Short mmCIF file of C-alpha atoms and ligand atoms in Angstrom, two decimals:
data_model
loop_
_atom_site.label_atom_id
_atom_site.label_comp_id
_atom_site.label_asym_id
_atom_site.label_seq_id
_atom_site.Cartn_x
_atom_site.Cartn_y
_atom_site.Cartn_z
CA MET A 1 -63.82 52.14 -85.38
CA LYS A 2 -65.11 49.32 -83.09
CA GLY A 3 -61.53 48.00 -84.00
CA CYS A 4 -59.58 50.55 -83.11
CA SER A 5 -61.07 50.70 -79.29
CA ILE A 6 -60.07 46.56 -78.63
CA ASP A 7 -55.96 47.72 -80.17
CA ILE A 8 -55.98 50.51 -78.08
CA MET A 9 -57.43 48.45 -75.24
CA GLU A 10 -54.86 45.35 -76.45
CA LYS A 11 -51.90 47.99 -76.28
CA ARG A 12 -53.08 49.12 -72.53
CA ASN A 13 -53.49 45.44 -71.55
CA LEU A 14 -50.15 44.19 -72.70
CA THR A 15 -48.10 48.11 -71.06
CA ARG A 16 -50.79 46.93 -67.58
CA THR A 17 -48.93 43.36 -67.94
CA LYS A 18 -45.26 45.19 -68.61
CA ILE A 19 -45.72 47.19 -65.94
CA ILE A 20 -46.44 45.03 -63.56
CA GLN A 21 -43.60 42.42 -64.54
CA TYR A 22 -41.23 44.65 -64.13
CA LEU A 23 -42.38 44.87 -60.41
CA PHE A 24 -42.34 41.42 -59.96
CA HIS A 25 -38.12 41.49 -60.12
CA HIS A 26 -37.89 44.94 -59.23
CA PRO A 27 -39.21 45.19 -55.47
CA ALA A 28 -38.59 48.73 -55.32
CA THR A 29 -38.51 51.47 -58.17
CA SER A 30 -39.91 55.07 -59.07
CA LYS A 31 -42.20 55.85 -61.91
CA SER A 32 -39.26 57.86 -64.08
CA GLU A 33 -37.49 54.38 -63.38
CA LEU A 34 -40.48 52.80 -65.60
CA ALA A 35 -40.87 55.09 -67.69
CA ARG A 36 -37.11 55.40 -68.93
CA ASP A 37 -37.19 51.04 -68.58
CA LEU A 38 -40.18 49.81 -70.59
CA ASP A 39 -40.06 52.52 -72.82
CA LEU A 40 -42.97 54.41 -71.54
CA SER A 41 -44.14 58.25 -71.30
CA MET A 42 -44.07 59.40 -68.64
CA PRO A 43 -48.37 60.20 -69.15
CA THR A 44 -48.69 56.93 -70.02
CA VAL A 45 -47.21 55.44 -67.21
CA LEU A 46 -48.45 57.90 -64.25
CA SER A 47 -52.18 56.72 -66.12
CA HIS A 48 -50.97 53.63 -65.04
CA ILE A 49 -49.68 53.70 -61.87
CA GLY A 50 -52.69 55.84 -60.29
CA GLU A 51 -54.95 53.07 -61.47
CA LEU A 52 -52.56 50.69 -59.67
CA LEU A 53 -52.32 52.12 -56.53
CA GLN A 54 -56.08 52.68 -56.41
CA ASP A 55 -56.57 49.28 -57.53
CA GLY A 56 -54.35 48.45 -54.06
CA MET A 57 -51.84 45.81 -55.95
CA ILE A 58 -48.92 48.41 -55.97
CA ALA A 59 -48.40 50.93 -52.64
CA GLU A 60 -46.09 53.69 -51.66
CA ILE A 61 -42.61 52.75 -50.02
CA GLY A 62 -40.80 54.72 -49.34
CA GLU A 63 -39.09 58.24 -50.61
CA TYR A 64 -35.80 59.07 -52.82
CA ALA A 65 -33.16 61.43 -50.93
CA SER A 66 -34.73 64.71 -52.90
CA THR A 67 -32.39 66.28 -55.13
CA GLY A 68 -33.74 69.37 -55.02
CA GLY A 69 -37.61 69.69 -55.20
CA ARG A 70 -40.18 67.54 -53.98
CA LYS A 71 -38.91 63.66 -53.32
CA ALA A 72 -39.65 61.07 -55.73
CA LYS A 73 -42.10 58.07 -53.99
CA SER A 74 -40.69 54.77 -54.60
CA ILE A 75 -43.23 52.34 -55.83
CA GLY A 76 -43.22 48.40 -55.09
CA LEU A 77 -46.03 45.64 -55.49
CA ASN A 78 -48.24 45.11 -52.38
CA PRO A 79 -47.44 42.59 -50.66
CA SER A 80 -51.02 42.17 -49.36
CA TYR A 81 -52.45 42.05 -52.08
CA CYS A 82 -52.93 38.60 -53.01
CA GLN A 83 -50.93 35.23 -52.25
CA SER A 84 -51.44 32.58 -53.78
CA MET A 85 -50.46 28.52 -52.34
CA GLY A 86 -47.93 25.71 -54.05
CA LEU A 87 -48.67 22.06 -52.53
CA VAL A 88 -46.13 19.53 -53.25
CA ILE A 89 -46.83 15.90 -53.58
CA THR A 90 -44.75 13.19 -52.38
CA ALA A 91 -45.02 9.42 -51.80
CA ASN A 92 -44.56 9.91 -48.08
CA HIS A 93 -45.17 13.62 -47.53
CA LEU A 94 -47.73 17.01 -48.36
CA GLU A 95 -45.76 20.05 -47.91
CA MET A 96 -47.77 23.27 -48.34
CA VAL A 97 -46.65 26.91 -48.19
CA LEU A 98 -48.22 30.12 -48.95
CA VAL A 99 -46.74 32.87 -50.98
CA ASN A 100 -47.35 36.49 -51.61
CA LEU A 101 -46.63 39.19 -54.51
CA LYS A 102 -43.53 39.23 -53.98
CA PHE A 103 -42.52 35.82 -53.89
CA GLU A 104 -42.48 35.47 -50.17
CA ILE A 105 -43.45 32.58 -48.07
CA GLN A 106 -45.29 33.31 -45.40
CA SER A 107 -46.60 30.59 -44.02
CA SER A 108 -44.56 26.88 -44.68
CA ARG A 109 -46.28 22.98 -42.88
CA ARG A 110 -45.44 19.88 -43.96
CA THR A 111 -46.76 16.56 -42.67
CA ARG A 112 -46.53 13.08 -43.25
CA LEU A 113 -49.11 11.15 -46.07
CA LYS A 114 -48.68 8.38 -47.76
CA PHE A 115 -49.74 8.67 -51.63
CA SER A 116 -52.30 6.23 -52.93
CA ARG A 117 -54.66 6.12 -55.32
CA ASN A 118 -57.92 5.85 -53.67
CA LEU A 119 -59.72 8.33 -53.36
CA SER A 120 -60.00 8.88 -49.52
CA TYR A 121 -56.22 9.98 -50.55
CA CYS A 122 -57.95 12.72 -52.45
CA ALA A 123 -60.34 13.97 -49.72
CA GLU A 124 -57.20 13.99 -47.27
CA VAL A 125 -55.35 16.24 -49.67
CA SER A 126 -58.72 18.49 -49.57
CA SER A 127 -59.29 18.25 -45.48
CA GLN A 128 -55.33 19.23 -45.23
CA VAL A 129 -55.08 22.29 -47.44
CA ARG A 130 -58.56 23.94 -45.72
CA GLN A 131 -57.60 23.32 -42.57
CA PHE A 132 -53.92 24.96 -43.89
CA LEU A 133 -55.51 27.37 -45.62
CA ALA A 134 -58.00 28.84 -42.66
CA ASP A 135 -55.18 28.60 -40.77
CA CYS A 136 -52.50 31.06 -42.06
CA SER A 137 -54.81 33.03 -44.79
CA GLY A 138 -56.36 36.08 -42.98
CA ASN A 139 -58.23 38.27 -44.65
CA ILE A 140 -55.92 37.86 -48.04
CA PRO A 141 -57.74 36.27 -51.06
CA VAL A 142 -55.72 32.88 -52.44
CA LEU A 143 -56.28 32.90 -56.30
CA GLY A 144 -55.47 29.12 -56.57
CA ILE A 145 -53.16 25.76 -55.63
CA GLY A 146 -50.22 25.22 -57.81
CA VAL A 147 -49.31 21.29 -57.37
CA ALA A 148 -46.39 19.95 -58.11
CA ILE A 149 -45.88 16.24 -58.63
CA PRO A 150 -42.91 14.23 -58.73
CA GLY A 151 -43.78 12.67 -62.41
CA ILE A 152 -44.21 13.04 -65.93
CA ILE A 153 -47.36 15.96 -65.86
CA ASP A 154 -49.90 16.96 -68.21
CA PRO A 155 -51.41 19.88 -67.08
CA GLN A 156 -53.77 21.08 -69.86
CA LYS A 157 -55.31 17.20 -69.29
CA GLN A 158 -54.45 17.29 -65.80
CA LEU A 159 -52.50 13.67 -65.68
CA VAL A 160 -49.89 11.77 -64.48
CA THR A 161 -48.52 10.09 -67.72
CA LYS A 162 -45.78 8.32 -65.49
CA SER A 163 -44.66 8.69 -62.15
CA HIS A 164 -41.71 5.90 -60.69
CA ALA A 165 -42.02 7.78 -57.39
CA LEU A 166 -45.27 7.52 -56.80
CA ASP A 167 -45.88 4.63 -59.30
CA LEU A 168 -48.02 6.00 -61.65
CA ASN A 169 -49.02 5.22 -65.01
CA ASN A 170 -51.57 8.00 -67.50
CA TYR A 171 -53.61 8.48 -63.71
CA SER A 172 -56.09 11.53 -63.97
CA LEU A 173 -56.10 14.71 -61.74
CA GLN A 174 -59.51 15.46 -61.49
CA PHE A 175 -60.51 13.68 -58.67
CA LEU A 176 -57.90 15.86 -56.89
CA SER A 177 -58.71 18.79 -58.83
CA GLN A 178 -62.66 19.06 -57.89
CA ALA A 179 -61.63 18.34 -54.23
CA LEU A 180 -59.15 21.42 -53.57
CA PRO A 181 -61.19 24.38 -52.17
CA LEU A 182 -59.39 26.01 -55.19
CA PRO A 183 -58.59 26.44 -58.73
CA ALA A 184 -55.75 24.48 -59.13
CA TYR A 185 -53.03 23.77 -61.34
CA PHE A 186 -50.46 20.63 -61.54
CA GLU A 187 -46.98 20.70 -63.07
CA ASN A 188 -43.53 18.67 -62.34
CA ASP A 189 -41.73 19.37 -59.76
CA ALA A 190 -38.88 19.64 -61.77
CA ASN A 191 -40.26 22.48 -63.67
CA ALA A 192 -42.00 24.16 -60.78
CA ALA A 193 -38.49 24.44 -59.10
CA MET A 194 -37.38 25.90 -62.06
CA LEU A 195 -40.15 28.70 -62.71
CA ALA A 196 -39.41 29.35 -59.66
CA GLU A 197 -36.34 31.37 -60.36
CA ASP A 198 -36.66 34.67 -61.34
CA PRO A 199 -37.32 34.87 -65.53
CA GLN A 200 -35.65 37.92 -66.60
CA LYS A 201 -32.43 36.63 -65.00
CA TYR A 202 -32.30 32.99 -66.82
CA GLN A 203 -34.24 33.22 -70.31
CA ASN A 204 -32.06 30.06 -71.03
CA ALA A 205 -31.32 27.63 -68.38
CA VAL A 206 -31.27 24.22 -67.61
CA TYR A 207 -32.06 23.47 -63.65
CA LEU A 208 -30.86 20.35 -61.74
CA SER A 209 -32.94 19.19 -59.08
CA LEU A 210 -30.43 17.72 -57.18
CA ASN A 211 -33.32 16.57 -54.40
CA HIS A 212 -34.02 12.22 -53.26
CA THR A 213 -33.96 12.00 -56.77
CA LEU A 214 -32.12 13.66 -59.82
CA GLY A 215 -35.29 16.16 -61.40
CA GLY A 216 -34.00 18.25 -64.25
CA ALA A 217 -35.62 21.32 -66.17
CA PHE A 218 -34.68 23.79 -68.80
CA CYS A 219 -36.04 26.84 -69.94
CA MET A 220 -35.89 28.56 -73.46
CA ASP A 221 -36.95 32.19 -74.21
CA GLY A 222 -37.91 32.43 -70.62
CA LYS A 223 -40.72 29.33 -71.50
CA ILE A 224 -40.25 25.82 -69.33
CA PHE A 225 -39.23 23.52 -73.01
CA ARG A 226 -41.93 20.25 -72.11
CA GLY A 227 -41.04 17.87 -75.56
CA GLN A 228 -42.71 16.34 -77.40
CA SER A 229 -44.62 14.11 -74.88
CA GLN A 230 -43.87 16.54 -71.78
CA LYS A 231 -40.45 14.55 -70.62
CA ALA A 232 -38.31 16.96 -71.54
CA GLY A 233 -35.26 17.07 -68.97
CA GLU A 234 -35.46 14.00 -67.79
CA PHE A 235 -31.91 14.14 -66.89
CA GLY A 236 -31.91 11.77 -64.18
CA HIS A 237 -32.74 9.33 -66.24
CA MET A 238 -29.63 9.87 -69.18
CA ILE A 239 -26.65 6.65 -68.57
CA LEU A 240 -24.22 7.61 -66.73
CA ILE A 241 -22.62 4.60 -66.96
CA PRO A 242 -22.89 2.13 -68.81
CA GLY A 243 -23.93 -1.25 -67.57
CA GLY A 244 -23.85 1.05 -64.08
CA LYS A 245 -25.58 0.89 -60.13
CA THR A 246 -29.41 0.57 -61.06
CA CYS A 247 -31.52 3.18 -61.67
CA TYR A 248 -35.28 3.11 -59.84
CA CYS A 249 -36.49 3.39 -63.49
CA GLY A 250 -34.87 0.36 -63.66
CA LYS A 251 -32.04 1.18 -65.65
CA SER A 252 -28.76 0.51 -65.18
CA GLY A 253 -26.03 3.44 -65.51
CA CYS A 254 -28.83 6.76 -64.96
CA ALA A 255 -27.17 9.64 -63.57
CA ASP A 256 -29.69 9.56 -61.29
CA ALA A 257 -27.71 6.59 -59.24
CA TYR A 258 -24.61 8.73 -59.29
CA CYS A 259 -25.88 12.13 -59.31
CA ALA A 260 -29.01 12.72 -56.67
CA ALA A 261 -28.58 13.34 -53.19
CA SER A 262 -29.98 9.12 -52.44
CA ALA A 263 -25.77 9.07 -53.92
CA LEU A 264 -24.80 10.38 -50.38
CA THR A 265 -27.45 9.05 -48.13
CA ASN A 266 -26.89 6.08 -48.87
CA GLY A 267 -30.72 5.80 -49.83
CA SER A 268 -31.72 6.80 -46.93
CA ARG A 269 -30.00 5.97 -44.48
CA ILE A 270 -28.29 8.92 -42.96
CA SER A 271 -29.66 11.48 -43.84
CA LEU A 272 -28.24 14.95 -46.02
CA GLU A 273 -27.57 17.18 -43.01
CA GLU A 274 -25.82 14.24 -41.24
CA PHE A 275 -23.90 13.59 -44.71
CA LEU A 276 -22.68 17.36 -44.49
CA THR A 277 -21.61 17.50 -40.90
CA HIS A 278 -19.76 14.18 -41.29
CA LEU A 279 -18.22 15.50 -44.58
CA LEU A 280 -17.62 19.15 -42.68
CA SER A 281 -15.99 17.07 -39.85
CA LYS A 282 -13.61 15.64 -42.83
CA GLU A 283 -13.98 12.68 -41.81
CA PRO A 284 -12.14 9.74 -45.02
CA ASP A 285 -14.72 7.50 -45.93
CA PHE A 286 -17.54 10.92 -46.22
CA LEU A 287 -15.26 13.16 -47.98
CA CYS A 288 -14.21 10.15 -50.41
CA LEU A 289 -17.99 8.79 -50.75
CA TRP A 290 -18.56 13.34 -51.84
CA GLU A 291 -15.60 12.97 -54.31
CA ARG A 292 -16.72 10.75 -56.13
CA TYR A 293 -20.70 12.43 -55.95
CA LEU A 294 -18.80 15.43 -57.66
CA ASP A 295 -16.75 13.62 -60.30
CA HIS A 296 -19.50 12.09 -61.88
CA LEU A 297 -21.77 15.33 -61.27
CA ALA A 298 -19.37 17.03 -63.26
CA VAL A 299 -19.28 13.94 -66.07
CA LEU A 300 -23.70 15.18 -66.44
CA VAL A 301 -23.82 18.69 -66.00
CA SER A 302 -20.70 18.95 -68.53
CA ASN A 303 -22.70 16.81 -71.19
CA LEU A 304 -25.54 19.07 -70.28
CA ARG A 305 -23.37 22.57 -71.03
CA MET A 306 -22.75 20.84 -74.44
CA ALA A 307 -26.24 19.61 -75.44
CA TYR A 308 -27.79 23.28 -74.52
CA ASP A 309 -25.00 25.83 -73.86
CA MET A 310 -27.10 27.52 -71.14
CA ASP A 311 -26.31 28.32 -67.57
CA ILE A 312 -27.22 25.31 -65.00
CA ILE A 313 -28.65 25.93 -61.61
CA LEU A 314 -28.08 23.65 -59.03
CA GLY A 315 -31.02 23.44 -57.52
CA GLY A 316 -32.29 21.06 -54.54
CA ASP A 317 -30.57 19.72 -51.51
CA VAL A 318 -27.33 19.58 -52.83
CA GLY A 319 -27.99 22.88 -54.55
CA GLY A 320 -28.12 24.23 -51.03
CA ILE A 321 -24.69 22.52 -50.77
CA PHE A 322 -23.10 25.16 -53.02
CA ALA A 323 -24.95 27.90 -52.86
CA GLU A 324 -24.19 27.92 -48.84
CA TYR A 325 -20.95 26.55 -49.12
CA PRO A 326 -18.58 28.40 -52.22
CA GLU A 327 -15.47 25.87 -51.22
CA GLN A 328 -17.67 23.05 -52.57
CA LEU A 329 -18.89 24.80 -55.61
CA MET A 330 -14.75 25.81 -57.01
CA ALA A 331 -14.20 22.05 -56.15
CA LEU A 332 -16.83 21.66 -58.70
CA SER A 333 -16.22 24.06 -60.87
CA GLU A 334 -12.41 22.54 -60.38
CA LYS A 335 -13.65 19.08 -62.09
CA LEU A 336 -15.85 20.73 -64.70
CA MET A 337 -12.52 22.43 -66.77
CA LEU A 338 -10.95 19.32 -67.04
CA ASP A 339 -13.92 17.80 -68.31
CA ASN A 340 -14.74 20.60 -70.94
CA ARG A 341 -12.87 22.48 -72.51
CA PHE A 342 -14.61 24.89 -74.62
CA ASP A 343 -16.13 27.26 -71.79
CA PRO A 344 -13.01 29.75 -70.58
CA ASP A 345 -14.50 29.40 -67.40
CA THR A 346 -17.50 27.57 -65.01
CA SER A 347 -19.76 31.06 -64.75
CA TYR A 348 -22.70 29.40 -66.05
CA LEU A 349 -23.14 26.87 -63.67
CA ARG A 350 -25.39 28.70 -60.96
CA THR A 351 -27.20 28.42 -57.20
CA CYS A 352 -30.61 28.11 -56.81
CA SER A 353 -32.61 30.88 -55.80
CA TYR A 354 -35.07 29.01 -52.80
CA LYS A 355 -32.63 25.97 -51.67
CA LYS A 356 -36.64 24.82 -50.08
CA GLU A 357 -39.93 23.91 -51.29
CA ALA A 358 -38.77 26.13 -54.47
CA SER A 359 -41.07 23.60 -56.65
CA ALA A 360 -43.95 25.01 -53.84
CA ILE A 361 -43.05 28.45 -55.12
CA GLY A 362 -42.55 28.14 -58.30
CA ALA A 363 -46.21 26.54 -58.29
CA ALA A 364 -47.99 28.59 -56.26
CA LYS A 365 -46.68 31.11 -59.13
CA HIS A 366 -48.30 30.20 -61.53
CA PHE A 367 -51.54 31.82 -60.16
CA PHE A 368 -49.76 35.35 -59.83
CA ALA A 369 -49.08 35.51 -64.09
CA GLU A 370 -52.78 35.29 -63.95
CA ILE A 371 -53.32 38.75 -62.01
CA CYS A 372 -50.60 40.34 -64.82
ZN1 LIG B 401 -33.20 5.33 -64.27
#
């Protein structure tokens, strides 16, 4: 008898989770849509929605046009129910965001802080995070802090196995975790950026994070694939040109040296915005540089498509250029069609949903899964 009641409770919890996850990806819906799309009976939907309304997690947000009888209410998540913080650590900066239950950025702050292994660094991060939360969180509870780090991370052990960007090997994150005022979750920055995307839309996809360095991630059946030693998706260090340019990892010819944003900014001598301005003014040197960049990126994307046969999302700062300028995405597509004799088109090529702060949003989202 006891076993039976546990089964009923589990089933009820599963249904609640399904409803909340549905609402994460449908900003406004109705009870009848929920019943239809999730294959639930109307009494089950009414019972759960009643509870969620009472909890304050969802709210009635409008009315559908009347079809004769009483107007149906549209419901959606209540963005003020709770929020989560995302924190990105890089060699020279901290990036902080507060994200609401609709995955919208409520506040963000970027400060200059040089990474160091000293405990004083953890104390300074803690102080800046506390200040940010005090200034921006208001009365809305913050569930936790998702921390994105450029490096190979073991989230369970809270360990950075390796980070070239921060010059770390087997660095414990426990001090930082203890210094933070809320529960912390640590994730590789490219994995976090992938997690910012809608998992319903991208059950199986490769994410290329085209920032100053090139990060990568991929998910299968809606879950990040980490590999045997947490380094799956390190596409930046696959050899693209044997014996080619020196990569910051110490090898020659890595994809990073050709396809990261730093290939366009001459290793940060100019900003990517400046590069874009020169490119859009059609200055010959910059057109030529972009052309070569697209050639290399096309080879990398084509190889990834052959290996994974999944959608490929172009993210990071350069991904933002492709999202903003469809003609540049077309130029890449044309080159891809020359390299690829297997796909009839390039509809697998996608642009990222968040041009900025994707890693911070993805890391923050971790805590929303806990309230489902
Ligand atoms: Zn490399």
